[in-house]
CSV table of C-alpha atoms in Angstrom, one decimal:
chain,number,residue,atom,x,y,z
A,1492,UNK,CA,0.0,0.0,0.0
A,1493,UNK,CA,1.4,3.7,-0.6
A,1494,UNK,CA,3.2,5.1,1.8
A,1495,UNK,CA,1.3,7.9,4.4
A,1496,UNK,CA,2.1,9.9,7.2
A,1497,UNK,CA,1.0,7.4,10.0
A,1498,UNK,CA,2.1,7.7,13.5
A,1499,UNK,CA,4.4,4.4,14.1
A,1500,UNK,CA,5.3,5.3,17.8
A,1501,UNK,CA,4.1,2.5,19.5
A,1502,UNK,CA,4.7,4.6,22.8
A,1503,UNK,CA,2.5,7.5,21.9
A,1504,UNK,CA,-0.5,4.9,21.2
A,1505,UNK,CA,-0.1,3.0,24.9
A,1506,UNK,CA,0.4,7.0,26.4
A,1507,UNK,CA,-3.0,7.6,24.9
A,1508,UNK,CA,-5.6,8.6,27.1
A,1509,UNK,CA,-7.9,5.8,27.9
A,1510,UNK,CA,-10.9,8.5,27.2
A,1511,UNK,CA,-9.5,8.9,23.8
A,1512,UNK,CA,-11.3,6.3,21.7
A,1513,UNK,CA,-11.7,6.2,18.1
A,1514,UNK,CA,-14.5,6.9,16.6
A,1515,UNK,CA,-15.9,5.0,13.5
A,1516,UNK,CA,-18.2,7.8,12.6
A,1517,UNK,CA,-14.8,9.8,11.7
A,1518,UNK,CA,-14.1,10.0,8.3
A,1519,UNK,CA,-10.1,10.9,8.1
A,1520,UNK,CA,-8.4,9.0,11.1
A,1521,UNK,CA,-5.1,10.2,10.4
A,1522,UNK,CA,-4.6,14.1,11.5
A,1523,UNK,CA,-4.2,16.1,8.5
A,1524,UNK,CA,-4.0,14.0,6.2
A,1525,UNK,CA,-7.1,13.5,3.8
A,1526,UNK,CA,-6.1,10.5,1.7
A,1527,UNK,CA,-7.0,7.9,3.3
A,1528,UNK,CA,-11.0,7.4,5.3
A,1529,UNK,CA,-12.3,5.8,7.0
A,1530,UNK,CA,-15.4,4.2,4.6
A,1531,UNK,CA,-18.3,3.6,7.0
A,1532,UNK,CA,-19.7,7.2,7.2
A,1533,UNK,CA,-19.3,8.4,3.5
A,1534,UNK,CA,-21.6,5.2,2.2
A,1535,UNK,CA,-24.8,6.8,0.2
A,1536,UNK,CA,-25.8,3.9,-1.3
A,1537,UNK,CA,-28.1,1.9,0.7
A,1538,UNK,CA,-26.8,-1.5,-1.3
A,1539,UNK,CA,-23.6,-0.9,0.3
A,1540,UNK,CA,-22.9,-1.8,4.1
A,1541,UNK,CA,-19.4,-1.4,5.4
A,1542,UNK,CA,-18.6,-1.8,9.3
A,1543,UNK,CA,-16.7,0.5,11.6
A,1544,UNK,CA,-13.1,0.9,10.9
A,1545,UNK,CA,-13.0,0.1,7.5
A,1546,UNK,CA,-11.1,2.3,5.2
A,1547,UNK,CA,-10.0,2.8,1.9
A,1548,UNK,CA,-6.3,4.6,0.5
A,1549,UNK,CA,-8.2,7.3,-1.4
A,1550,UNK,CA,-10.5,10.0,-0.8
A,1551,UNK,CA,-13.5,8.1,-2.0
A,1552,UNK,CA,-15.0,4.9,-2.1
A,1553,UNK,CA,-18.2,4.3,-3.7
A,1554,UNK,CA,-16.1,5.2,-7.1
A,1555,UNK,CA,-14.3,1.7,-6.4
A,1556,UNK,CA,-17.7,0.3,-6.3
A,1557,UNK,CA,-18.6,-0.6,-10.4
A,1558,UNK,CA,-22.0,-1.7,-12.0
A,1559,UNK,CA,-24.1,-1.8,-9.0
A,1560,UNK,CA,-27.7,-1.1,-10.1
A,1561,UNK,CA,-30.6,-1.6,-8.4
A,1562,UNK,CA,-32.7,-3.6,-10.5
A,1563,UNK,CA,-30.5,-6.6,-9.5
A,1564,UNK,CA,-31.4,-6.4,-6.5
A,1565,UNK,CA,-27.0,-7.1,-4.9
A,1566,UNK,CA,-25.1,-5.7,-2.1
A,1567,UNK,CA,-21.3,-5.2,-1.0
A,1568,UNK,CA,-21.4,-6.5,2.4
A,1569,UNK,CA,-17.9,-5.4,4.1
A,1570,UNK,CA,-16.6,-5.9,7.7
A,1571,UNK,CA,-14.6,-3.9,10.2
A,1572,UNK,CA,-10.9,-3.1,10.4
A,1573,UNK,CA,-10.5,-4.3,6.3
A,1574,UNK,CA,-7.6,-2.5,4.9
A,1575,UNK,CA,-8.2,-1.7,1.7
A,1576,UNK,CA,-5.6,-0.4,-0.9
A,1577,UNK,CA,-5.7,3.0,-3.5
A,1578,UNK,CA,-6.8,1.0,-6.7
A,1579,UNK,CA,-9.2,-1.5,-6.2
A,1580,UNK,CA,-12.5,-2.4,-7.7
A,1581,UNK,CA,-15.5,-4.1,-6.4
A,1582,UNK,CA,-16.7,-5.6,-9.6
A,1583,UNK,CA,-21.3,-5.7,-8.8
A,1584,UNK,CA,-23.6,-8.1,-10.8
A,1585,UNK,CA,-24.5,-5.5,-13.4
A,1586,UNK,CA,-20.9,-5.6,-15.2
A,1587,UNK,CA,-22.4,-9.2,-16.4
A,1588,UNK,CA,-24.3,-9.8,-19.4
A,1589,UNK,CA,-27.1,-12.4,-20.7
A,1590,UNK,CA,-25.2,-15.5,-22.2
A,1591,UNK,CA,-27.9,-18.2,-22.5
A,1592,UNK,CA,-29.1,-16.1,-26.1
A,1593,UNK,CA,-27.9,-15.5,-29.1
A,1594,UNK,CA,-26.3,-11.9,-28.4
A,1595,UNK,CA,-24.5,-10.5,-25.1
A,1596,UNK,CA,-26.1,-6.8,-25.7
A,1597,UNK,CA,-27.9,-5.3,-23.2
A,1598,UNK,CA,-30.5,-3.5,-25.1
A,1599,UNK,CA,-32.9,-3.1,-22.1
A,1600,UNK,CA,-29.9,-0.9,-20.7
A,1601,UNK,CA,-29.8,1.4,-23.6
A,1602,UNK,CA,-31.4,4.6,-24.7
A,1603,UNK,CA,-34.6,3.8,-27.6
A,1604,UNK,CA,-33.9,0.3,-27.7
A,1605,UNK,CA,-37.4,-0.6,-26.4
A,1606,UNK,CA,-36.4,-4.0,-25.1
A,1607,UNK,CA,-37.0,-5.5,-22.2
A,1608,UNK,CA,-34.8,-6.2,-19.0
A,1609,UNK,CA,-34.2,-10.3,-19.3
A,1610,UNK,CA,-35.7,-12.4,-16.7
A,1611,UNK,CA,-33.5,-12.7,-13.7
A,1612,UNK,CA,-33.0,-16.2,-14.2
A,1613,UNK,CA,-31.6,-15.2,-17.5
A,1614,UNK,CA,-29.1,-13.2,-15.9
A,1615,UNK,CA,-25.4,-14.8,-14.9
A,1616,UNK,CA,-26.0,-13.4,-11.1
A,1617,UNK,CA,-23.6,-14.6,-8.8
A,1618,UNK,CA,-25.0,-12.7,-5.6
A,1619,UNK,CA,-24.3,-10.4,-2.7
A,1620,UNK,CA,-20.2,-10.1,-2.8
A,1621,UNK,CA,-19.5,-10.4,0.9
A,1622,UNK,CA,-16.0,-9.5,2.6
A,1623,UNK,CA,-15.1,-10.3,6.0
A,1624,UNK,CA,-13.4,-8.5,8.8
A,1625,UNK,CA,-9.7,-7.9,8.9
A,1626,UNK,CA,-9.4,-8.4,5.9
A,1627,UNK,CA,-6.1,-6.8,3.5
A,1628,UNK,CA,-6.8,-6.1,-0.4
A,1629,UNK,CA,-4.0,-5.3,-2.0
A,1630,UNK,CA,-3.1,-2.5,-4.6
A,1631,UNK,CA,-5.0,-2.4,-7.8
A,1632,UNK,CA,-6.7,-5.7,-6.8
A,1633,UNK,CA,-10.0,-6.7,-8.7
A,1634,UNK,CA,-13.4,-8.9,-6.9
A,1635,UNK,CA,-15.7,-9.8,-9.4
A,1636,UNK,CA,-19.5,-10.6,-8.2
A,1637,UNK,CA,-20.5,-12.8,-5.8
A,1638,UNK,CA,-17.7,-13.3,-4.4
A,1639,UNK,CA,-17.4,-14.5,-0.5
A,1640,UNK,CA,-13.6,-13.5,1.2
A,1641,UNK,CA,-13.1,-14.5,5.2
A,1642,UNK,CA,-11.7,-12.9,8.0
A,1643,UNK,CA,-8.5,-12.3,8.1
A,1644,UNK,CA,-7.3,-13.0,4.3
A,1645,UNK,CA,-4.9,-10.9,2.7
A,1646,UNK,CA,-5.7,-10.1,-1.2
A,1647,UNK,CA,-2.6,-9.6,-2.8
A,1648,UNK,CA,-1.7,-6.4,-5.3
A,1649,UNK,CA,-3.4,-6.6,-9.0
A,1650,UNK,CA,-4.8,-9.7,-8.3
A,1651,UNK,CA,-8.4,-10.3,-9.8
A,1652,UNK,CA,-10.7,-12.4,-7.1
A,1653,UNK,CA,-13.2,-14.7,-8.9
A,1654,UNK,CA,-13.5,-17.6,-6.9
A,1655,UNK,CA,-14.7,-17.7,-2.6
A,1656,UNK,CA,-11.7,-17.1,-0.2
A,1657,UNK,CA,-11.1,-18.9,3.2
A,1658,UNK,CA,-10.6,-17.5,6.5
A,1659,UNK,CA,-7.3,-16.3,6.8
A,1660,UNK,CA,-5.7,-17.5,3.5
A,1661,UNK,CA,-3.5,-15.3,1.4
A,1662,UNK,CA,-4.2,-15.3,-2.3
A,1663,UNK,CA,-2.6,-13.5,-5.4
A,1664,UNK,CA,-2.7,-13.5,-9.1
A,1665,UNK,CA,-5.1,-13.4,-12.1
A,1666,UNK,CA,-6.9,-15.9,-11.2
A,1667,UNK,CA,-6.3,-15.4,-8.0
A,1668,UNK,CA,-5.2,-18.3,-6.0
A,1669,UNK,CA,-4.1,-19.9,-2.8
A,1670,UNK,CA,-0.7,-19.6,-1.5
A,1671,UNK,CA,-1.2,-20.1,1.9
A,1672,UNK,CA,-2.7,-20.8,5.1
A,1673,UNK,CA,-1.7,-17.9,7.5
A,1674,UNK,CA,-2.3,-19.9,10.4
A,1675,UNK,CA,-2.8,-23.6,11.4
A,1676,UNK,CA,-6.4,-24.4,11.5
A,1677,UNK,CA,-6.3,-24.7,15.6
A,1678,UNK,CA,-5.0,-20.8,15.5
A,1679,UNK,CA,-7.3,-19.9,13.1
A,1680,UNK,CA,-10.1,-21.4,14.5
A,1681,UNK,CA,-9.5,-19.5,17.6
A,1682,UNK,CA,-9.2,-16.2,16.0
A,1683,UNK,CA,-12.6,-17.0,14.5
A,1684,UNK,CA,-14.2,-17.8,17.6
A,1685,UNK,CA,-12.4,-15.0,19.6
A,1686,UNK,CA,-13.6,-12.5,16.6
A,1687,UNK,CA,-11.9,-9.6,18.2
A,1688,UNK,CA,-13.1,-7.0,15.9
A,1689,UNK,CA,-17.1,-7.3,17.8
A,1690,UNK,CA,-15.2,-6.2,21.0
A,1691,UNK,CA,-15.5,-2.6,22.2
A,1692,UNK,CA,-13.0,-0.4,21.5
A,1693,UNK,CA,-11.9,0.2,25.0
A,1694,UNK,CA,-11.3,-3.9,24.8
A,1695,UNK,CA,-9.7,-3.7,21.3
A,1696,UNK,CA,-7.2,-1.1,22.2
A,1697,UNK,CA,-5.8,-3.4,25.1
A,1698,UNK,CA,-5.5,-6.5,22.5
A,1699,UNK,CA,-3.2,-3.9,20.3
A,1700,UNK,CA,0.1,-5.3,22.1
A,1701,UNK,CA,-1.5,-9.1,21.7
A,1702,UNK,CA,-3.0,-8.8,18.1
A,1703,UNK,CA,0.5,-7.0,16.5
A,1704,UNK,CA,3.2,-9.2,18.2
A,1705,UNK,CA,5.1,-11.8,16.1
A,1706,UNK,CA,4.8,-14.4,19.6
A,1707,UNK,CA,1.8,-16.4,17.7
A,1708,UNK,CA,2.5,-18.7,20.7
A,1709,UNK,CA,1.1,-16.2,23.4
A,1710,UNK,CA,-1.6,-15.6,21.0
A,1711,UNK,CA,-2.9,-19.1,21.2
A,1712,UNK,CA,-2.4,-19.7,24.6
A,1713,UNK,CA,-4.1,-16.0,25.6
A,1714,UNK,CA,-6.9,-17.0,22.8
A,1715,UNK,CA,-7.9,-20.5,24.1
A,1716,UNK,CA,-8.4,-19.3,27.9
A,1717,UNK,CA,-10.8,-16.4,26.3
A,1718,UNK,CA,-12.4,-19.0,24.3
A,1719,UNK,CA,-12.9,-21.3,27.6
């Protein structure tokens, strides 16, 4: 992701107040600088529900969001604390076209035509493209309809998303697929259970030391007494 002007002094953050609490309904968490928001409170379109924390390397997002009309009826369903890169484009069921006839043009879209919208079950539609929480989409990266990513997975840059995505698994290319696990399944499981991004944000802040350390070890143990 492009560099920005973030605060990295870990000292400054455990200094902070504990009456200082972010707030979701902010739309530029970092001071002064008005390239990067946060997504939840700029959303207009009722088709598009993102949770709190989200945000997006750019100064808008609903201009990532392509072919979403209403008369298909689709949402983008987003969750908290995604990371989401300058670049990319949530691909909506209207970029796709009738295939089971003759021609692919969608005369009921344009201007004099006279034709009639095709039936939906004429219509290639994949779905509400759902993304879950925590979750890292890389630079320039592509997710065409339909799509379902889980928490935790990392998208990686340019990569064009066709296919579902499990819970923490890193993917990359065009078509995008698996290179990894993050985690073993017991870890991940326990992340998934512990699902730290539903806990208040006085509770969150006090993870910060457990959810950024490298010690995956205190993690798990910390993780499966919470879960108890």
């Amino acid at each position: 992701m492009k560099q920005n002007p973030r605060n990295t002094n870990n000292s400054s953050i455990q200094g902070a107040s504990a009456k200082s609490l972010p707030n979701p309904e902010e739309i530029y968490p970092i001071p002064g600088y008005e390239d990067e928001i946060y997504v939840k409170p700029t959303i207009t379109n009722p088709n598009i529900v993102v949770g709190d924390f989200t945000y997006i390397a750019d100064k808008d997002f609903e201009s990532h969001v392509t072919h979403l009309y209403e008369w298909n009826g689709d949402k983008l369903i987003i969750g908290k604390f995604c990371q989401i890169a300058a670049g990319v484009e949530f691909v909506m069921n209207g970029a796709n076209h009738q295939m089971n006839a003759a021609s692919t043009y969608p005369f009921f879209a344009m201007k004099d035509w006279d034709a009639k919208q095709p039936a939906q079950e004429d219509m290639p539609l994949k779905g509400d493209t759902i993304i879950g929480n925590d979750v890292w989409i890389g630079q320039n990266a592509t997710i065409l309809p339909g799509v379902h990513i889980g928490d935790g997975a990392i998208i990686g840059a340019n990569s064009v998303v066709g296919s579902d995505v499990g819970p923490y698994t890193i993917v990359a290319g065009n078509p995008a697929k698996p290179l990894k696990k993050r985690f073993d399944e017991e870890l991940t499981n326990l992340l998934l259970d512990f699902k730290w991004w539903d806990r208040p944000i006085e509770e969150i802040k006090g993870l910060i030391p457990l959810l950024t350390s490298r010690d995956l070890s205190e993690l798990r143990r910390t993780l499966a007494t919470n879960n108890k």
